mmCIF file with all atom_site columns, C-alpha atoms in Angstrom:
data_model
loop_
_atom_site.group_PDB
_atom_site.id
_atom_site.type_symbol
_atom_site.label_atom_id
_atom_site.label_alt_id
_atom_site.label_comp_id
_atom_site.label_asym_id
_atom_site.label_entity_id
_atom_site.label_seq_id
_atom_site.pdbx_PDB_ins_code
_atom_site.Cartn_x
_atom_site.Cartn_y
_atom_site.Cartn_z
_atom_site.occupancy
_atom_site.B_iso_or_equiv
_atom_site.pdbx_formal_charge
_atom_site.auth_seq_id
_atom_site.auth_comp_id
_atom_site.auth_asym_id
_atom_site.auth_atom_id
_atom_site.pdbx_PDB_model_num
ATOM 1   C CA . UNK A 1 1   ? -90.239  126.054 0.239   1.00 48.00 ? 1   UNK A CA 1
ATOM 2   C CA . UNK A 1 2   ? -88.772  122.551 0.882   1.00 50.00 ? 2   UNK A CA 1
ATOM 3   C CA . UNK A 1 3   ? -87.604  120.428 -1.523  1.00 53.00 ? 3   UNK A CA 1
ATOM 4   C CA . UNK A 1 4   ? -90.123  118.013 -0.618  1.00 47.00 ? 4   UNK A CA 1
ATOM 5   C CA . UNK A 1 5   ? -93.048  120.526 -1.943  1.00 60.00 ? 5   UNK A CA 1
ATOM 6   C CA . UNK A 1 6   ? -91.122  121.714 -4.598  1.00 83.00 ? 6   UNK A CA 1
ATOM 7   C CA . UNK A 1 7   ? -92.681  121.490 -7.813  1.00 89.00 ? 7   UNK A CA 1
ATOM 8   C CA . UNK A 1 8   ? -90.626  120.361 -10.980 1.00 90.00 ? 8   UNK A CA 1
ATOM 9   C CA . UNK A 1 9   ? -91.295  121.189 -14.655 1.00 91.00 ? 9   UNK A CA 1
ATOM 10  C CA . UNK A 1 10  ? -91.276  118.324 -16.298 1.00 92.00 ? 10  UNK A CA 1
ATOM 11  C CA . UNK A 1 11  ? -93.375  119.196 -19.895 1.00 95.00 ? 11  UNK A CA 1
ATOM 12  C CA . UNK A 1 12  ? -94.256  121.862 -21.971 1.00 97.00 ? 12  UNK A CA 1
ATOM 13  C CA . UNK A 1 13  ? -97.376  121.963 -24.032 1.00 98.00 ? 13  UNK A CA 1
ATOM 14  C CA . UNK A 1 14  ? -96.523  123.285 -27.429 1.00 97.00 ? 14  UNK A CA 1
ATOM 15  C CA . UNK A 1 15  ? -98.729  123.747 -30.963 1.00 97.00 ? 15  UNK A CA 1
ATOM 16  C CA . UNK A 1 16  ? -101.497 121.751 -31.593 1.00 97.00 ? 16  UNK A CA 1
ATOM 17  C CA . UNK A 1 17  ? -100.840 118.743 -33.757 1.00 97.00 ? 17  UNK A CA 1
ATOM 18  C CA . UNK A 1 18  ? -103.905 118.070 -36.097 1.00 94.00 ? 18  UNK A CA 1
ATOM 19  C CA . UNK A 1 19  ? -107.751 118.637 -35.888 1.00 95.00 ? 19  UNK A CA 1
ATOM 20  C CA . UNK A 1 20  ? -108.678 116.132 -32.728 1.00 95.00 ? 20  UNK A CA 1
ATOM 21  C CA . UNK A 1 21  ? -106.904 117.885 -30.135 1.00 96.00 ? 21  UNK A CA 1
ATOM 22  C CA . UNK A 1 22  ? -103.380 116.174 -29.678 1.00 97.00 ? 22  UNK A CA 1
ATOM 23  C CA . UNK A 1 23  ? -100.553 118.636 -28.703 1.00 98.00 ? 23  UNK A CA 1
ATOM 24  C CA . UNK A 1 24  ? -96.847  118.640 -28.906 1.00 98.00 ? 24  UNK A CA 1
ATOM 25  C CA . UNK A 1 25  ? -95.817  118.239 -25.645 1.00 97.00 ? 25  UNK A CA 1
ATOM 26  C CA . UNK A 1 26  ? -91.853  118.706 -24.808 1.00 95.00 ? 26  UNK A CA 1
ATOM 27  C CA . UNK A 1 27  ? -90.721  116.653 -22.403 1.00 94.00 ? 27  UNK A CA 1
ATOM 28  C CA . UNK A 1 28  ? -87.861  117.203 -19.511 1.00 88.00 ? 28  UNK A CA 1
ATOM 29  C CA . UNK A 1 29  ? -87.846  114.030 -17.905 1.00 86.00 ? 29  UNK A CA 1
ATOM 30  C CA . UNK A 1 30  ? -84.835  111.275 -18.888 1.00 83.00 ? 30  UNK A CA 1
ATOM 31  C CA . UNK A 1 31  ? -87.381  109.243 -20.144 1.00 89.00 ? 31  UNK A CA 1
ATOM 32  C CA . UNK A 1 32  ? -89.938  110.522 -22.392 1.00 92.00 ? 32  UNK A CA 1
ATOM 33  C CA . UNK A 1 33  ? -92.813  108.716 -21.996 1.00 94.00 ? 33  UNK A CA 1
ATOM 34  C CA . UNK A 1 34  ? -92.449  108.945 -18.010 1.00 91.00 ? 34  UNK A CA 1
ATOM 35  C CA . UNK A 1 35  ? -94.791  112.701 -17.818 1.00 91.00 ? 35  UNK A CA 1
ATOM 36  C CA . UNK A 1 36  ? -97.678  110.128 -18.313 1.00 91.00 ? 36  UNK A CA 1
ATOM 37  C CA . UNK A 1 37  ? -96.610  108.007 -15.056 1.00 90.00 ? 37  UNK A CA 1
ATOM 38  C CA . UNK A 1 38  ? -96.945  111.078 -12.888 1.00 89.00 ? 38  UNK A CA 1
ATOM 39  C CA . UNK A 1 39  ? -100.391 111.547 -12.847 1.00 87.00 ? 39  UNK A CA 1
ATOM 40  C CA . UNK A 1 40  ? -102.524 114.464 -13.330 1.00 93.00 ? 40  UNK A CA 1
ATOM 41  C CA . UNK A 1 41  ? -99.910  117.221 -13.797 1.00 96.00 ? 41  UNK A CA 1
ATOM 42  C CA . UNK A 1 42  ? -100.204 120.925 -12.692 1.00 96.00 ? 42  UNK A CA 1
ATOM 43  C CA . UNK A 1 43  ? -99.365  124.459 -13.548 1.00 96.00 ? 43  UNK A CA 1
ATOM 44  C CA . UNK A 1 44  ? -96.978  126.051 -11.627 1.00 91.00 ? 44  UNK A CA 1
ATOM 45  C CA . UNK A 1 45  ? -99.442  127.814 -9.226  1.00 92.00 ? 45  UNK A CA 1
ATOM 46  C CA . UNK A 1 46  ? -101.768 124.567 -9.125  1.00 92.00 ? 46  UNK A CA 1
ATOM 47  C CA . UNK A 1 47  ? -104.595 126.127 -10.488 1.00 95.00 ? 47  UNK A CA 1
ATOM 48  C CA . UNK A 1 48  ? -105.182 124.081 -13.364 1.00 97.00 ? 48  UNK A CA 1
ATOM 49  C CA . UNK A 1 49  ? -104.765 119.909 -13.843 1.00 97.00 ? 49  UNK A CA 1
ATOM 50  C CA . UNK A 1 50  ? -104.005 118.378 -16.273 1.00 97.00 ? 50  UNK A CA 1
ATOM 51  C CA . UNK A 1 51  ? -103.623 114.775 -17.302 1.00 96.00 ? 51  UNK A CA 1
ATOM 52  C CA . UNK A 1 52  ? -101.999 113.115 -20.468 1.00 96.00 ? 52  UNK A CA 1
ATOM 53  C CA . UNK A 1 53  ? -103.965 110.077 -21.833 1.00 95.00 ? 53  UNK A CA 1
ATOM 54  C CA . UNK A 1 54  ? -101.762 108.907 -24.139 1.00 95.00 ? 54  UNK A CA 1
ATOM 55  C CA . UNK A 1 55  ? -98.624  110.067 -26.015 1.00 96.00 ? 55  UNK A CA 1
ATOM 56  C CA . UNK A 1 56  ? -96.376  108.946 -28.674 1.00 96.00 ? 56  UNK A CA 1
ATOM 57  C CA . UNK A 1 57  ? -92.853  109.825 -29.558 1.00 95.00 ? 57  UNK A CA 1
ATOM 58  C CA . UNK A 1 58  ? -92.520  112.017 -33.016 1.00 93.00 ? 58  UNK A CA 1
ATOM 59  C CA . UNK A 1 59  ? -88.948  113.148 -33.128 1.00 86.00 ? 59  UNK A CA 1
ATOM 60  C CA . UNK A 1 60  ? -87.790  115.409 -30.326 1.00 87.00 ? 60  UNK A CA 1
ATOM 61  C CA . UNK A 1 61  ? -91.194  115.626 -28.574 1.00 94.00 ? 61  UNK A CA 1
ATOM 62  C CA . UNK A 1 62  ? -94.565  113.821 -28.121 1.00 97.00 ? 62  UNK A CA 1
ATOM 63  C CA . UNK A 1 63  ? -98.003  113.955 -29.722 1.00 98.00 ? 63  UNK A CA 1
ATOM 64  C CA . UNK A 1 64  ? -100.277 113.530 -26.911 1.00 97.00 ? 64  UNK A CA 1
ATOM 65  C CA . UNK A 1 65  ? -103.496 113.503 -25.957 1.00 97.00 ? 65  UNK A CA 1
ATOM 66  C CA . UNK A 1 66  ? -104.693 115.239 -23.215 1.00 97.00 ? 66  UNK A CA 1
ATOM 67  C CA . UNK A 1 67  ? -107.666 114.169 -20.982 1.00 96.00 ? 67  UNK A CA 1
ATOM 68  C CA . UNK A 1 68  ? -111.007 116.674 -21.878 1.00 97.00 ? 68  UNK A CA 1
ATOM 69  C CA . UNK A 1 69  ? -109.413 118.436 -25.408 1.00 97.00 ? 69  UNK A CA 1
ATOM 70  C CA . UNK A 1 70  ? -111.407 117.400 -27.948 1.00 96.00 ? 70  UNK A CA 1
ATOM 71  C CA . UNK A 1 71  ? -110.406 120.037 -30.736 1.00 97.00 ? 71  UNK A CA 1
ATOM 72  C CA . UNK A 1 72  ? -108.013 121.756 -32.261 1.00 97.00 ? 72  UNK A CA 1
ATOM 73  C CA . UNK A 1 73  ? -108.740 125.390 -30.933 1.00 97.00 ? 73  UNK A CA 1
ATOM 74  C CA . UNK A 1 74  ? -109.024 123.503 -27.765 1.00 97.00 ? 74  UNK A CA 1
ATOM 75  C CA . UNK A 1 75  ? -105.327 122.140 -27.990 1.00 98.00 ? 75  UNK A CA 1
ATOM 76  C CA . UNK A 1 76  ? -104.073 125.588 -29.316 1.00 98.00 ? 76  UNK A CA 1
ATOM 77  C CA . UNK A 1 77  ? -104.991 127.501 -26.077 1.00 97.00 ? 77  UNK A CA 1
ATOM 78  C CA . UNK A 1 78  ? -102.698 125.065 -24.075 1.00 98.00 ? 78  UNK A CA 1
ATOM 79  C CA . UNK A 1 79  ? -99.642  125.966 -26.367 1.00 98.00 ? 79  UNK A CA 1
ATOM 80  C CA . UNK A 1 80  ? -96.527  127.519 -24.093 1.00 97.00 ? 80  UNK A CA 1
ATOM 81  C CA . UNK A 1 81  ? -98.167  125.509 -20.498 1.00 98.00 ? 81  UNK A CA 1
ATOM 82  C CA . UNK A 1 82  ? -95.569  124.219 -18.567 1.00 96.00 ? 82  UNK A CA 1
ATOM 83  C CA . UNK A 1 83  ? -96.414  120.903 -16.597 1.00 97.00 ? 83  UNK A CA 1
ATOM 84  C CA . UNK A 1 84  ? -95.603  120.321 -13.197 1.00 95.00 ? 84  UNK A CA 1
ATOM 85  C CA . UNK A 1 85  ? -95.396  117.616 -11.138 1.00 94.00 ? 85  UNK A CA 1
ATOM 86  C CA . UNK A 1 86  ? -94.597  117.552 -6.915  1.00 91.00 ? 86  UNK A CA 1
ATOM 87  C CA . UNK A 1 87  ? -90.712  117.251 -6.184  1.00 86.00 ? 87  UNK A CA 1
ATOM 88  C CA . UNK A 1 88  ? -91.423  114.035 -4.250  1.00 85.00 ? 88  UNK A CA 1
ATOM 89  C CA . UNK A 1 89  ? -92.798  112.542 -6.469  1.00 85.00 ? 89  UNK A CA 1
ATOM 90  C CA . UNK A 1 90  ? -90.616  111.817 -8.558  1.00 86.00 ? 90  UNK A CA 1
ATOM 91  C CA . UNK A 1 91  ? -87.917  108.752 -8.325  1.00 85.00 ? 91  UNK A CA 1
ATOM 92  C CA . UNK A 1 92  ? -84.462  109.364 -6.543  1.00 85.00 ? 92  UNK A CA 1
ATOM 93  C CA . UNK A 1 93  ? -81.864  110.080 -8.695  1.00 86.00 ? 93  UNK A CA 1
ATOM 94  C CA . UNK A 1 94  ? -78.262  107.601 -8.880  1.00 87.00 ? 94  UNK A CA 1
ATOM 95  C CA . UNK A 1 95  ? -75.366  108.540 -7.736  1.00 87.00 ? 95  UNK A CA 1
ATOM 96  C CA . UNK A 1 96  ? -73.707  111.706 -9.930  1.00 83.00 ? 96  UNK A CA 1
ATOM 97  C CA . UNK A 1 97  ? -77.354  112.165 -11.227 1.00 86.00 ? 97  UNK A CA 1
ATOM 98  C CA . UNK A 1 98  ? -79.319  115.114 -9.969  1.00 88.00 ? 98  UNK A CA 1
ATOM 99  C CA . UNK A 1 99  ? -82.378  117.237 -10.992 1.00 86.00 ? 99  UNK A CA 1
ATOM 100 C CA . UNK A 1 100 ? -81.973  120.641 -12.417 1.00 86.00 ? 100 UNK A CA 1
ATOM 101 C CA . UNK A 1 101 ? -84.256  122.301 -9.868  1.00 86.00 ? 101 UNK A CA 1
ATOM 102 C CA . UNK A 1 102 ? -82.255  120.591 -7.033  1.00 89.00 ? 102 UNK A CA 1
ATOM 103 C CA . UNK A 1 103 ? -78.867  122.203 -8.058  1.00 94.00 ? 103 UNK A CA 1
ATOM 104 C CA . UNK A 1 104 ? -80.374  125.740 -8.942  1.00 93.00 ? 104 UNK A CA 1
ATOM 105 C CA . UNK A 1 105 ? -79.543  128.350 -5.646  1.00 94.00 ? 105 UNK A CA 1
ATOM 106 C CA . UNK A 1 106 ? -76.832  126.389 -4.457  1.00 97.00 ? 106 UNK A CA 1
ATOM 107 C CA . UNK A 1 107 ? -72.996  128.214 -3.623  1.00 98.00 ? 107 UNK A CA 1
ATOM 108 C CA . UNK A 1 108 ? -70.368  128.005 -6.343  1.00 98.00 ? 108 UNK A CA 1
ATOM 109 C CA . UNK A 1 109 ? -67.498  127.848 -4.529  1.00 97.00 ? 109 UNK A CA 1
ATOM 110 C CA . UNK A 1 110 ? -63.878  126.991 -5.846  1.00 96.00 ? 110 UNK A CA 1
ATOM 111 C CA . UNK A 1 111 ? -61.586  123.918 -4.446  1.00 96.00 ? 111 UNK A CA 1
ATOM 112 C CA . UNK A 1 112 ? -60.295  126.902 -1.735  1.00 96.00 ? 112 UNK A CA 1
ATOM 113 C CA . UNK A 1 113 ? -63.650  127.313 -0.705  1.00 96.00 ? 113 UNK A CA 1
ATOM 114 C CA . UNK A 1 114 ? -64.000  131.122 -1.681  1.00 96.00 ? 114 UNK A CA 1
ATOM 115 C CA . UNK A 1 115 ? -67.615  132.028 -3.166  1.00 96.00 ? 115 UNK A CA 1
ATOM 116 C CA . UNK A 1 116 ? -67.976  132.209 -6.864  1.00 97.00 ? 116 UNK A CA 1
ATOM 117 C CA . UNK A 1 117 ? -71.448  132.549 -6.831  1.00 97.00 ? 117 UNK A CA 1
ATOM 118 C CA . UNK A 1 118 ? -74.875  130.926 -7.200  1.00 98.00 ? 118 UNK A CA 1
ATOM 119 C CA . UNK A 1 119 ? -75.903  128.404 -9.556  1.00 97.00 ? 119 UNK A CA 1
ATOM 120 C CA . UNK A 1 120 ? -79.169  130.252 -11.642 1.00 97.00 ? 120 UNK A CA 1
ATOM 121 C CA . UNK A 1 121 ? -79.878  127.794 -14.097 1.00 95.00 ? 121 UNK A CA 1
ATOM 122 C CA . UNK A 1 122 ? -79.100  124.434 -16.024 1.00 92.00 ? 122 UNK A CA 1
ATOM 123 C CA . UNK A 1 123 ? -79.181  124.803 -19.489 1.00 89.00 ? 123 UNK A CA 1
ATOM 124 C CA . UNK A 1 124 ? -78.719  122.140 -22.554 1.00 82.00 ? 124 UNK A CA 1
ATOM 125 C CA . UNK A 1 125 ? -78.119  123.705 -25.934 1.00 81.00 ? 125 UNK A CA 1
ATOM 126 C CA . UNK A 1 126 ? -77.683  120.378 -27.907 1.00 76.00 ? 126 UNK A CA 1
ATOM 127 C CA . UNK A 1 127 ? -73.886  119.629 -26.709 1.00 81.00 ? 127 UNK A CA 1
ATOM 128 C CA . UNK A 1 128 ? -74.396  118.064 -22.883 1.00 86.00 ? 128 UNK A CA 1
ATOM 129 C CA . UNK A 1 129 ? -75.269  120.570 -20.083 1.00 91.00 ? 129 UNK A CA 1
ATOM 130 C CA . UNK A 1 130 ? -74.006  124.031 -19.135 1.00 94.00 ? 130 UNK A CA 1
ATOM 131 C CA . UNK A 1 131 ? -74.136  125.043 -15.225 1.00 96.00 ? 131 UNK A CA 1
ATOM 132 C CA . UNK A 1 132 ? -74.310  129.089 -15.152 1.00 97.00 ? 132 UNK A CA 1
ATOM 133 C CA . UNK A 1 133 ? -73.278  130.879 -12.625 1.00 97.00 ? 133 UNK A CA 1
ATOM 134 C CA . UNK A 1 134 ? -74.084  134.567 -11.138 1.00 97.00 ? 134 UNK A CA 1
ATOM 135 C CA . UNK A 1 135 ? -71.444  135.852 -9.606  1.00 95.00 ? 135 UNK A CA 1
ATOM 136 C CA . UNK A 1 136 ? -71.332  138.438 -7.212  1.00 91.00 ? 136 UNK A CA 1
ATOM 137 C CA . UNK A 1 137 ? -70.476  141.049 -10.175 1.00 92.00 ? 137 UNK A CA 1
ATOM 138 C CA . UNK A 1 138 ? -69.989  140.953 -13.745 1.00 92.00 ? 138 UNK A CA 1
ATOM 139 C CA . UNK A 1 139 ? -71.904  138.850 -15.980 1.00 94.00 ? 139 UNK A CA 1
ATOM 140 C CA . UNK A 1 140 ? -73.252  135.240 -15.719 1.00 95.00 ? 140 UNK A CA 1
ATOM 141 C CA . UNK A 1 141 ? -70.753  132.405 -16.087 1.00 95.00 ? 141 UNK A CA 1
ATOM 142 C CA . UNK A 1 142 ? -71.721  129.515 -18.410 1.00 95.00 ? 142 UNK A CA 1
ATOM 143 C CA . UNK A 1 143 ? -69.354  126.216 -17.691 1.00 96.00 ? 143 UNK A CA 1
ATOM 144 C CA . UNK A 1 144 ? -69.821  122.729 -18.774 1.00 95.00 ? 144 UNK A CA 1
ATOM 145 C CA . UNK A 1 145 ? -71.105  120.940 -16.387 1.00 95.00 ? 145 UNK A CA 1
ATOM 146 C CA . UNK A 1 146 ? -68.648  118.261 -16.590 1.00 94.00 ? 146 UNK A CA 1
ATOM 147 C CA . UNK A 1 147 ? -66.490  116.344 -13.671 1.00 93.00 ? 147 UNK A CA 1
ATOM 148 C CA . UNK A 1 148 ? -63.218  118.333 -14.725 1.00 94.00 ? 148 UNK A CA 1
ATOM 149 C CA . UNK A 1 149 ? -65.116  121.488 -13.901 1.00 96.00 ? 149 UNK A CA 1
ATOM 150 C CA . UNK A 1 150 ? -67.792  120.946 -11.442 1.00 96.00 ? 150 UNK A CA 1
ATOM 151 C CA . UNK A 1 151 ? -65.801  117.864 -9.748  1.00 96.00 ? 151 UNK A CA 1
ATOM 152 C CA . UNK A 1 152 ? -67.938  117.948 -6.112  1.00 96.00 ? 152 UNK A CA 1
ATOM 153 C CA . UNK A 1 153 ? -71.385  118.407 -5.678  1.00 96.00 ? 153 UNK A CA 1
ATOM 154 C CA . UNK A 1 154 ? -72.456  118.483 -2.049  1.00 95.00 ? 154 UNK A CA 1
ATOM 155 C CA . UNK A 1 155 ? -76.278  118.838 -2.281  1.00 93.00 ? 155 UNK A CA 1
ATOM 156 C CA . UNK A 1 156 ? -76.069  118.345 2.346   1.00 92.00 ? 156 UNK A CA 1
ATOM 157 C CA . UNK A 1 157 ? -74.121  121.381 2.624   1.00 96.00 ? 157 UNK A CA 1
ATOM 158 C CA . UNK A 1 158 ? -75.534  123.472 -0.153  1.00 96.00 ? 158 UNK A CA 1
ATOM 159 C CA . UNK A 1 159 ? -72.745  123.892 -2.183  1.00 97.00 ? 159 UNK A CA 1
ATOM 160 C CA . UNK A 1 160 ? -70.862  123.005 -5.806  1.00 98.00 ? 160 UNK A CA 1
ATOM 161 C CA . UNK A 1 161 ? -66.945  122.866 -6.620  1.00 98.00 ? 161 UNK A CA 1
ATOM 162 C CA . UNK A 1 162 ? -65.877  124.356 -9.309  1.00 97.00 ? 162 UNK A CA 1
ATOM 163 C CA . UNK A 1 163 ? -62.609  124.466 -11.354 1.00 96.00 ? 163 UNK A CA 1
ATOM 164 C CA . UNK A 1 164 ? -62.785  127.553 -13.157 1.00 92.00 ? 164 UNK A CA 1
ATOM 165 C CA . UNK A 1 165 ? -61.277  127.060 -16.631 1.00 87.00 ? 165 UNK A CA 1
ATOM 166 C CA . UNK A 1 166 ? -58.191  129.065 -17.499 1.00 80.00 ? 166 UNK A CA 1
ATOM 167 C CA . UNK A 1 167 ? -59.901  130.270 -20.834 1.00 67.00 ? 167 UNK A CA 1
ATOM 168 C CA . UNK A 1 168 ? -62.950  132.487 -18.607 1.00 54.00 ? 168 UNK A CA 1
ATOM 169 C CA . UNK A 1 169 ? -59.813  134.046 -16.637 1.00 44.00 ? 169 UNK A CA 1
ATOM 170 C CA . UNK A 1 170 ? -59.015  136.519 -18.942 1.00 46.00 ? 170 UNK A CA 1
ATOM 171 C CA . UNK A 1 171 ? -56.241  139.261 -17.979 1.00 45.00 ? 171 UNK A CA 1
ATOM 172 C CA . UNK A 1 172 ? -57.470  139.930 -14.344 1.00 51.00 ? 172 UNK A CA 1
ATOM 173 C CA . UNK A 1 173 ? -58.707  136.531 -13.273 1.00 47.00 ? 173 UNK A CA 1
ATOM 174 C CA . UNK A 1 174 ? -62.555  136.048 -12.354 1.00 50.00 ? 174 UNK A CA 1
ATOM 175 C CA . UNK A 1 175 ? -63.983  139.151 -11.048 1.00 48.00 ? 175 UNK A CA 1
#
């Protein structure tokens, strides 16, 4: 699939929030309030659309309103939905900036150039974000994804730098 029709998660419907049908929606976008700029949004597969109406901010998420739920037990039966919207359409990213989805199956290489592994996932527990990485064998490697350890990310030639931290080398070095 190119990037181009790629589609990007950008909300997650959670609980229902009250009796007229508003949700908690958990947004993945920088901004908020931007999963209402989008448009209708879709499921994964594109069977179903969906469009938010409105939404307000309540602490970490939104309370929003989503076009034809009416109810409660309406609302509930959208809980765990994840939202997507088409790759392109979403803006371009500054320089260092870079969606999850668009570093997720590149090469993890170190400064030598020898494979590490792939890049699985993105992940953000609350203290900035983590880059993990599968190597070949052995378990998953979870790094900050900070300049001091991912210093070069070449999304043209498919590939991320990274300075392995002495700490992960243990006894042997990384397997």
């Amino acid at each position: 699939m190119t990037k181009a029709a790629q589609k990007i998660c950008v909300a997650k419907i959670g609980a229902a929030h009250g009796v007229r049908g508003e949700v908690r929606l958990w947004p993945f976008t920088e901004d908020p309030m931007s999963v209402i700029d989008y448009g209708p949004l879709s499921t994964r597969d594109g069977a179903r659309r969906f469009e938010v109406v409105r939404a307000r901010i309540a602490k970490d998420h939104l309370v929003a309103v989503i076009k034809g739920v009416t109810n409660r037990d309406e609302a509930e039966r959208l809980n765990g939905i994840e939202l997507y919207v088409a790759r392109d359409a979403l803006p371009a990213t500054d320089e260092g900036e870079y969606y999850h989805a668009d570093l997720i199956g590149l090469a993890a290489i170190d400064p030598q150039g020898a494979s590490i592994g792939n890049v699985t996932a993105i992940h953000n527990f609350g203290a900035g974000d983590i880059i993990e990485i599968a190597p070949k064998s052995g378990p998953s490697l979870l790094l900050p994804f900070t300049d001091a350890v991912v210093p070069t990310v070449d999304l043209a030639a498919g590939h991320v730098v990274v300075e392995l931290p002495n700490e992960i080398d243990g006894e042997n070095g990384p397997q």
